Amino acid sequence: MLSASSSKYDMIMKASVSLFTERGFDATTIPMIAERAHVGTGTIYRYFDSKETLVNVLFQESIQRFMEKLKQDFSELSVREGFHHVFCCLIQFTKESDYALFFLETKKDAHYLNATSRKMIENLTQMLDDYFNKGKAEGVIRSLPSNVLIAIVLGAFLKIYQLVQTGDIEMDMDLRTELEQCCWDAIKLHSFTSQK
Amino acid sequence: MLSASSSKYDMIMKASVSLFTERGFDATTIPMIAERAHVGTGTIYRYFDSKETLVNVLFQESIQRFMEKLKQDFSELSVREGFHHVFCCLIQFTKESDYALFFLETKKDAHYLNATSRKMIENLTQMLDDYFNKGKAEGVIRSLPSNVLIAIVLGAFLKIYQLVQTGDIEMDMDLRTELEQCCWDAIKLHSFTSQK
Amino acid sequence: MLSASSSKYDMIMKASVSLFTERGFDATTIPMIAERAHVGTGTIYRYFDSKETLVNVLFQESIQRFMEKLKQDFSELSVREGFHHVFCCLIQFTKESDYALFFLETKKDAHYLNATSRKMIENLTQMLDDYFNKGKAEGVIRSLPSNVLIAIVLGAFLKIYQLVQTGDIEMDMDLRTELEQCCWDAIKLHSFTSQK
Amino acid sequence: MLSASSSKYDMIMKASVSLFTERGFDATTIPMIAERAHVGTGTIYRYFDSKETLVNVLFQESIQRFMEKLKQDFSELSVREGFHHVFCCLIQFTKESDYALFFLETKKDAHYLNATSRKMIENLTQMLDDYFNKGKAEGVIRSLPSNVLIAIVLGAFLKIYQLVQTGDIEMDMDLRTELEQCCWDAIKLHSFTSQK
DNA sequence: GATGAATGAGATTTCATTCAT
DNA sequence: GATGAATGAAATCTCATTCAT
């Protein structure tokens, strides 16, 4: 029973995140989720108070998982290693589930996010802000506002992963490495090179 | 008469694009558009057959305008100059209207886009593909698939401009220049430099 | 000006009756009438207070014209001659305009008819009632309630004329004569004949 | 569950047919149907895709039922017996439900009928055409086109039953018999009688 | 007088949510 | 607990009517 229930919960979460990623929150209906999760529509309301609750739980869980992954050994790394770590987290997390894509796509002022979800975005932003500040202090990363640096890396990553999801490109080890370098090049301080 | 009509049309377009950008297509209702455009709901249907027609006209007009801006003297420029041109088009276009933001946010498989809109995405993609191929042939740009290169630049730009829109950052001349350099660094071939 | 106005009035009446006959009152829109009448929608409201007024004027005019035609020399005729007269009025009136068809199709409890229109239906019914009562008194017509006799003749005529209107049959002199005989046979008293 | 569902379906069908008969398709709104059927408006859309689907299902079911009733032993009867059978079907069917009245009132070119519905009208017409052709071949029925003969009988019947529905007349056994004779007299060949 | 763009009340339709089974 | 039929509030869309030109 517990396992059956928990399985239904997971199925609903899985179905929801994939549909929200594909179609967005507002274009996804409860019957669509129910069908993809192979449960009745009523069942969804046994686990979630409302569609809005569902999306917030989903969002919070996804950002939570991402932050936990990110936190592991993060502070002990050098700036460049830290960047590699962030990139790996993004890649790995996106591989595991659509969660990463879902929260990258969600704008922080999305009408369906509640206060808790917004708070968690701030938390994640803070973590990344700390990291970028360290990089900037060390003269390794461009002295741009952290939210801009985050926007560059996550924005690029998001758009690329949309291509993966639509089947336009395949993400292999080589591409992965090169993309990481692209993103790094975007934000790192190219101090001694004459730039053109 | 003509001017009044065209003004109503413009007001509807303006209201629609801002709401679609803020909330997305599905979370935007016709009464919301009508209110922001200061017209009656019925008036919207004098100009557009349906909400779906409206979003497609909007999308096609925005991509059309962007492509026309982009095309001007594009082929005569060097690769780096070409990139500057693209970046200026993005910035300038976004300044003029919310159009740029709206079409950058629209995924090419969005459920509301019709065949014509999809065709126009292909056309724009083709233009940029040609540009990137030239850059790659000249050994100036990384040899990544064009859609990936596009994703990096537009993805980063989109996320940054969302910050501008929410008031988190101000876009001044210095930032503009630096961002262009960031995006260029992301895709250019850093041939002789030892990279870290 | 007067002639132009009166012509517009006629055009609206003509367009309305044909559309009401083809599609019914509720499925006919004011723009449809305006288009067929080659006038602006607003013009219709210069001649008629509302769509409902229009249909009632139309109805009353059509039943009025029919009754006037019917009254001419009606009382001086024999029962059989009277029937011929009624039938001729129907045929002739339908030939001239769609008016006959329109009022035959209108049920007396139609939601759009006003008190005046209903009163006029009663008047026509009364006229025909008098005629049928004479026929019944003379033993020439079946002793059925007049409204039933009217229903038989007009019901049959209406359905036949719908065939004419859709182009399924052509109304020529021979058919006309035979149909009159059919209808007469339906209501006349077949006294001495052994019926089978 | 099944019985409850089927009951709701039936209630919607019953409410619809009575309203369509009273007011016509276009003057009947979904809320009106919902109210008379004692269901929510949304419920109607669980059973029917659209108002148009509803009216076509209704029409097809009504004509289907009528044809099945009509077919029973129809071919084995003499022409006069066949006519009696047709008339009995009409009377009986109208007694049972408003279905008969509804399809008699529906013109074959009604804007809401779909291809299937039109095909079924053709099928019924064909059946009656066969019957009338037999009658004509045997010299029992007037040599008029079958659609004209059908129009006479159904047209008369329809108008009479509208009187029954509005409460103007009561349909008893005597009236029934006499009306059948009226209609038969309208179409039969009065060969040897001198007609006046 | 004539027009048709503009309007909003009211139509059709959708869908988040409830609740009897 | 699980279901999906039922619901009605709110969405999209239509159209009779008005009114500035």
mmCIF file of N, CA and C in Angstrom, chain B residues 33-91:
data_model
loop_
_atom_site.group_PDB
_atom_site.id
_atom_site.type_symbol
_atom_site.label_atom_id
_atom_site.label_comp_id
_atom_site.label_asym_id
_atom_site.label_seq_id
_atom_site.Cartn_x
_atom_site.Cartn_y
_atom_site.Cartn_z
ATOM 1 N N ILE B 33 -5.947 40.895 -22.358
ATOM 2 C CA ILE B 33 -5.431 41.646 -23.505
ATOM 3 C C ILE B 33 -6.316 42.857 -23.765
ATOM 4 N N ALA B 34 -7.635 42.617 -23.757
ATOM 5 C CA ALA B 34 -8.587 43.697 -24.034
ATOM 6 C C ALA B 34 -8.402 44.841 -23.034
ATOM 7 N N GLU B 35 -8.252 44.484 -21.770
ATOM 8 C CA GLU B 35 -8.110 45.511 -20.750
ATOM 9 C C GLU B 35 -6.835 46.318 -20.963
ATOM 10 N N ARG B 36 -5.730 45.606 -21.162
ATOM 11 C CA ARG B 36 -4.472 46.318 -21.327
ATOM 12 C C ARG B 36 -4.452 47.160 -22.597
ATOM 13 N N ALA B 37 -5.164 46.688 -23.628
ATOM 14 C CA ALA B 37 -5.194 47.431 -24.892
ATOM 15 C C ALA B 37 -6.276 48.510 -24.892
ATOM 16 N N HIS B 38 -7.039 48.572 -23.803
ATOM 17 C CA HIS B 38 -8.155 49.527 -23.708
ATOM 18 C C HIS B 38 -9.141 49.378 -24.860
ATOM 19 N N VAL B 39 -9.490 48.144 -25.141
ATOM 20 C CA VAL B 39 -10.524 47.882 -26.159
ATOM 21 C C VAL B 39 -11.500 46.842 -25.578
ATOM 22 N N GLY B 40 -12.621 46.652 -26.233
ATOM 23 C CA GLY B 40 -13.548 45.598 -25.825
ATOM 24 C C GLY B 40 -13.050 44.247 -26.286
ATOM 25 N N THR B 41 -13.515 43.202 -25.638
ATOM 26 C CA THR B 41 -13.048 41.849 -26.028
ATOM 27 C C THR B 41 -13.426 41.558 -27.475
ATOM 28 N N GLY B 42 -14.614 41.986 -27.850
ATOM 29 C CA GLY B 42 -15.079 41.717 -29.204
ATOM 30 C C GLY B 42 -14.193 42.354 -30.262
ATOM 31 N N THR B 43 -13.604 43.473 -29.929
ATOM 32 C CA THR B 43 -12.763 44.196 -30.880
ATOM 33 C C THR B 43 -11.581 43.342 -31.332
ATOM 34 N N ILE B 44 -11.049 42.580 -30.395
ATOM 35 C CA ILE B 44 -9.907 41.720 -30.721
ATOM 36 C C ILE B 44 -10.275 40.759 -31.845
ATOM 37 N N TYR B 45 -11.525 40.315 -31.842
ATOM 38 C CA TYR B 45 -11.964 39.363 -32.862
ATOM 39 C C TYR B 45 -12.302 40.033 -34.189
ATOM 40 N N ARG B 46 -12.339 41.364 -34.215
ATOM 41 C CA ARG B 46 -12.469 42.061 -35.501
ATOM 42 C C ARG B 46 -11.136 42.014 -36.237
ATOM 43 N N TYR B 47 -10.052 41.906 -35.487
ATOM 44 C CA TYR B 47 -8.724 41.949 -36.094
ATOM 45 C C TYR B 47 -8.088 40.577 -36.244
ATOM 46 N N PHE B 48 -8.481 39.664 -35.378
ATOM 47 C CA PHE B 48 -7.883 38.322 -35.402
ATOM 48 C C PHE B 48 -8.973 37.271 -35.241
ATOM 49 N N ASP B 49 -8.892 36.238 -36.051
ATOM 50 C CA ASP B 49 -9.899 35.176 -36.038
ATOM 51 C C ASP B 49 -10.006 34.486 -34.680
ATOM 52 N N SER B 50 -8.866 34.314 -34.056
ATOM 53 C CA SER B 50 -8.846 33.568 -32.805
ATOM 54 C C SER B 50 -7.594 33.961 -32.035
ATOM 55 N N LYS B 51 -7.531 33.543 -30.799
ATOM 56 C CA LYS B 51 -6.364 33.809 -29.976
ATOM 57 C C LYS B 51 -5.119 33.185 -30.636
ATOM 58 N N GLU B 52 -5.307 32.037 -31.252
ATOM 59 C CA GLU B 52 -4.197 31.361 -31.900
ATOM 60 C C GLU B 52 -3.710 32.141 -33.113
ATOM 61 N N THR B 53 -4.644 32.666 -33.896
ATOM 62 C CA THR B 53 -4.262 33.511 -35.029
ATOM 63 C C THR B 53 -3.449 34.703 -34.533
ATOM 64 N N LEU B 54 -3.953 35.313 -33.470
ATOM 65 C CA LEU B 54 -3.270 36.488 -32.919
ATOM 66 C C LEU B 54 -1.815 36.184 -32.572
ATOM 67 N N VAL B 55 -1.596 35.096 -31.853
ATOM 68 C CA VAL B 55 -0.225 34.796 -31.424
ATOM 69 C C VAL B 55 0.655 34.483 -32.624
ATOM 70 N N ASN B 56 0.098 33.890 -33.655
ATOM 71 C CA ASN B 56 0.895 33.569 -34.828
ATOM 72 C C ASN B 56 1.234 34.814 -35.651
ATOM 73 N N VAL B 57 0.264 35.702 -35.805
ATOM 74 C CA VAL B 57 0.531 36.965 -36.495
ATOM 75 C C VAL B 57 1.652 37.708 -35.763
ATOM 76 N N LEU B 58 1.518 37.756 -34.457
ATOM 77 C CA LEU B 58 2.487 38.423 -33.609
ATOM 78 C C LEU B 58 3.870 37.805 -33.790
ATOM 79 N N PHE B 59 3.907 36.509 -33.732
ATOM 80 C CA PHE B 59 5.170 35.797 -33.852
ATOM 81 C C PHE B 59 5.796 36.043 -35.217
ATOM 82 N N GLN B 60 4.971 35.939 -36.248
ATOM 83 C CA GLN B 60 5.490 36.086 -37.605
ATOM 84 C C GLN B 60 5.970 37.508 -37.856
ATOM 85 N N GLU B 61 5.223 38.468 -37.350
ATOM 86 C CA GLU B 61 5.650 39.844 -37.526
ATOM 87 C C GLU B 61 6.965 40.099 -36.797
ATOM 88 N N SER B 62 7.082 39.551 -35.611
ATOM 89 C CA SER B 62 8.279 39.809 -34.824
ATOM 90 C C SER B 62 9.505 39.162 -35.463
ATOM 91 N N ILE B 63 9.350 37.960 -35.909
ATOM 92 C CA ILE B 63 10.490 37.267 -36.527
ATOM 93 C C ILE B 63 10.829 37.921 -37.870
ATOM 94 N N GLN B 64 9.778 38.357 -38.570
ATOM 95 C CA GLN B 64 9.964 39.032 -39.843
ATOM 96 C C GLN B 64 10.799 40.304 -39.671
ATOM 97 N N ARG B 65 10.387 41.135 -38.729
ATOM 98 C CA ARG B 65 11.089 42.386 -38.472
ATOM 99 C C ARG B 65 12.528 42.131 -38.074
ATOM 100 N N PHE B 66 12.698 41.117 -37.243
ATOM 101 C CA PHE B 66 14.049 40.813 -36.790
ATOM 102 C C PHE B 66 14.919 40.371 -37.963
ATOM 103 N N MET B 67 14.360 39.540 -38.815
ATOM 104 C CA MET B 67 15.135 39.057 -39.948
ATOM 105 C C MET B 67 15.500 40.189 -40.902
ATOM 106 N N GLU B 68 14.557 41.111 -41.102
ATOM 107 C CA GLU B 68 14.852 42.232 -41.999
ATOM 108 C C GLU B 68 15.992 43.104 -41.452
ATOM 109 N N LYS B 69 15.916 43.362 -40.157
ATOM 110 C CA LYS B 69 16.986 44.113 -39.508
ATOM 111 C C LYS B 69 18.316 43.371 -39.678
ATOM 112 N N LEU B 70 18.259 42.085 -39.472
ATOM 113 C CA LEU B 70 19.457 41.256 -39.491
ATOM 114 C C LEU B 70 20.094 41.236 -40.885
ATOM 115 N N LYS B 71 19.257 41.161 -41.902
ATOM 116 C CA LYS B 71 19.742 41.009 -43.267
ATOM 117 C C LYS B 71 20.559 42.204 -43.770
ATOM 118 N N GLN B 72 20.223 43.409 -43.266
ATOM 119 C CA GLN B 72 20.870 44.616 -43.778
ATOM 120 C C GLN B 72 22.397 44.546 -43.680
ATOM 121 N N ASP B 73 23.047 44.504 -44.813
ATOM 122 C CA ASP B 73 24.519 44.510 -44.909
ATOM 123 C C ASP B 73 25.179 43.335 -44.196
ATOM 124 N N PHE B 74 24.404 42.320 -43.873
ATOM 125 C CA PHE B 74 24.922 41.216 -43.069
ATOM 126 C C PHE B 74 26.038 40.468 -43.803
ATOM 127 N N SER B 75 25.814 40.206 -45.094
ATOM 128 C CA SER B 75 26.742 39.334 -45.813
ATOM 129 C C SER B 75 28.089 40.001 -46.104
ATOM 130 N N GLU B 76 28.087 41.332 -46.077
ATOM 131 C CA GLU B 76 29.331 42.031 -46.433
ATOM 132 C C GLU B 76 30.320 42.143 -45.274
ATOM 133 N N LEU B 77 29.882 41.762 -44.093
ATOM 134 C CA LEU B 77 30.717 41.949 -42.911
ATOM 135 C C LEU B 77 31.648 40.770 -42.657
ATOM 136 N N SER B 78 32.714 41.038 -41.921
ATOM 137 C CA SER B 78 33.581 39.948 -41.467
ATOM 138 C C SER B 78 32.823 39.162 -40.404
ATOM 139 N N VAL B 79 33.406 38.026 -40.004
ATOM 140 C CA VAL B 79 32.727 37.185 -39.030
ATOM 141 C C VAL B 79 32.518 37.934 -37.714
ATOM 142 N N ARG B 80 33.572 38.568 -37.235
ATOM 143 C CA ARG B 80 33.443 39.276 -35.958
ATOM 144 C C ARG B 80 32.492 40.460 -36.061
ATOM 145 N N GLU B 81 32.600 41.181 -37.179
ATOM 146 C CA GLU B 81 31.657 42.281 -37.414
ATOM 147 C C GLU B 81 30.219 41.761 -37.513
ATOM 148 N N GLY B 82 30.094 40.631 -38.163
ATOM 149 C CA GLY B 82 28.775 40.000 -38.275
ATOM 150 C C GLY B 82 28.200 39.696 -36.911
ATOM 151 N N PHE B 83 29.031 39.209 -36.046
ATOM 152 C CA PHE B 83 28.556 38.895 -34.700
ATOM 153 C C PHE B 83 28.103 40.165 -33.987
ATOM 154 N N HIS B 84 28.885 41.204 -34.134
ATOM 155 C CA HIS B 84 28.512 42.508 -33.558
ATOM 156 C C HIS B 84 27.154 42.951 -34.104
ATOM 157 N N HIS B 85 26.974 42.755 -35.389
ATOM 158 C CA HIS B 85 25.711 43.118 -36.029
ATOM 159 C C HIS B 85 24.549 42.337 -35.409
ATOM 160 N N VAL B 86 24.720 41.046 -35.272
ATOM 161 C CA VAL B 86 23.667 40.201 -34.671
ATOM 162 C C VAL B 86 23.342 40.696 -33.271
ATOM 163 N N PHE B 87 24.385 40.938 -32.509
ATOM 164 C CA PHE B 87 24.179 41.357 -31.127
ATOM 165 C C PHE B 87 23.484 42.721 -31.058
ATOM 166 N N CYS B 88 23.903 43.624 -31.956
ATOM 167 C CA CYS B 88 23.245 44.932 -31.998
ATOM 168 C C CYS B 88 21.766 44.796 -32.360
ATOM 169 N N CYS B 89 21.487 43.919 -33.325
ATOM 170 C CA CYS B 89 20.090 43.692 -33.721
ATOM 171 C C CYS B 89 19.271 43.224 -32.529
ATOM 172 N N LEU B 90 19.812 42.304 -31.798
ATOM 173 C CA LEU B 90 19.109 41.766 -30.624
ATOM 174 C C LEU B 90 18.839 42.875 -29.614
ATOM 175 N N ILE B 91 19.885 43.607 -29.283
ATOM 176 C CA ILE B 91 19.755 44.678 -28.290
ATOM 177 C C ILE B 91 18.772 45.739 -28.754
#
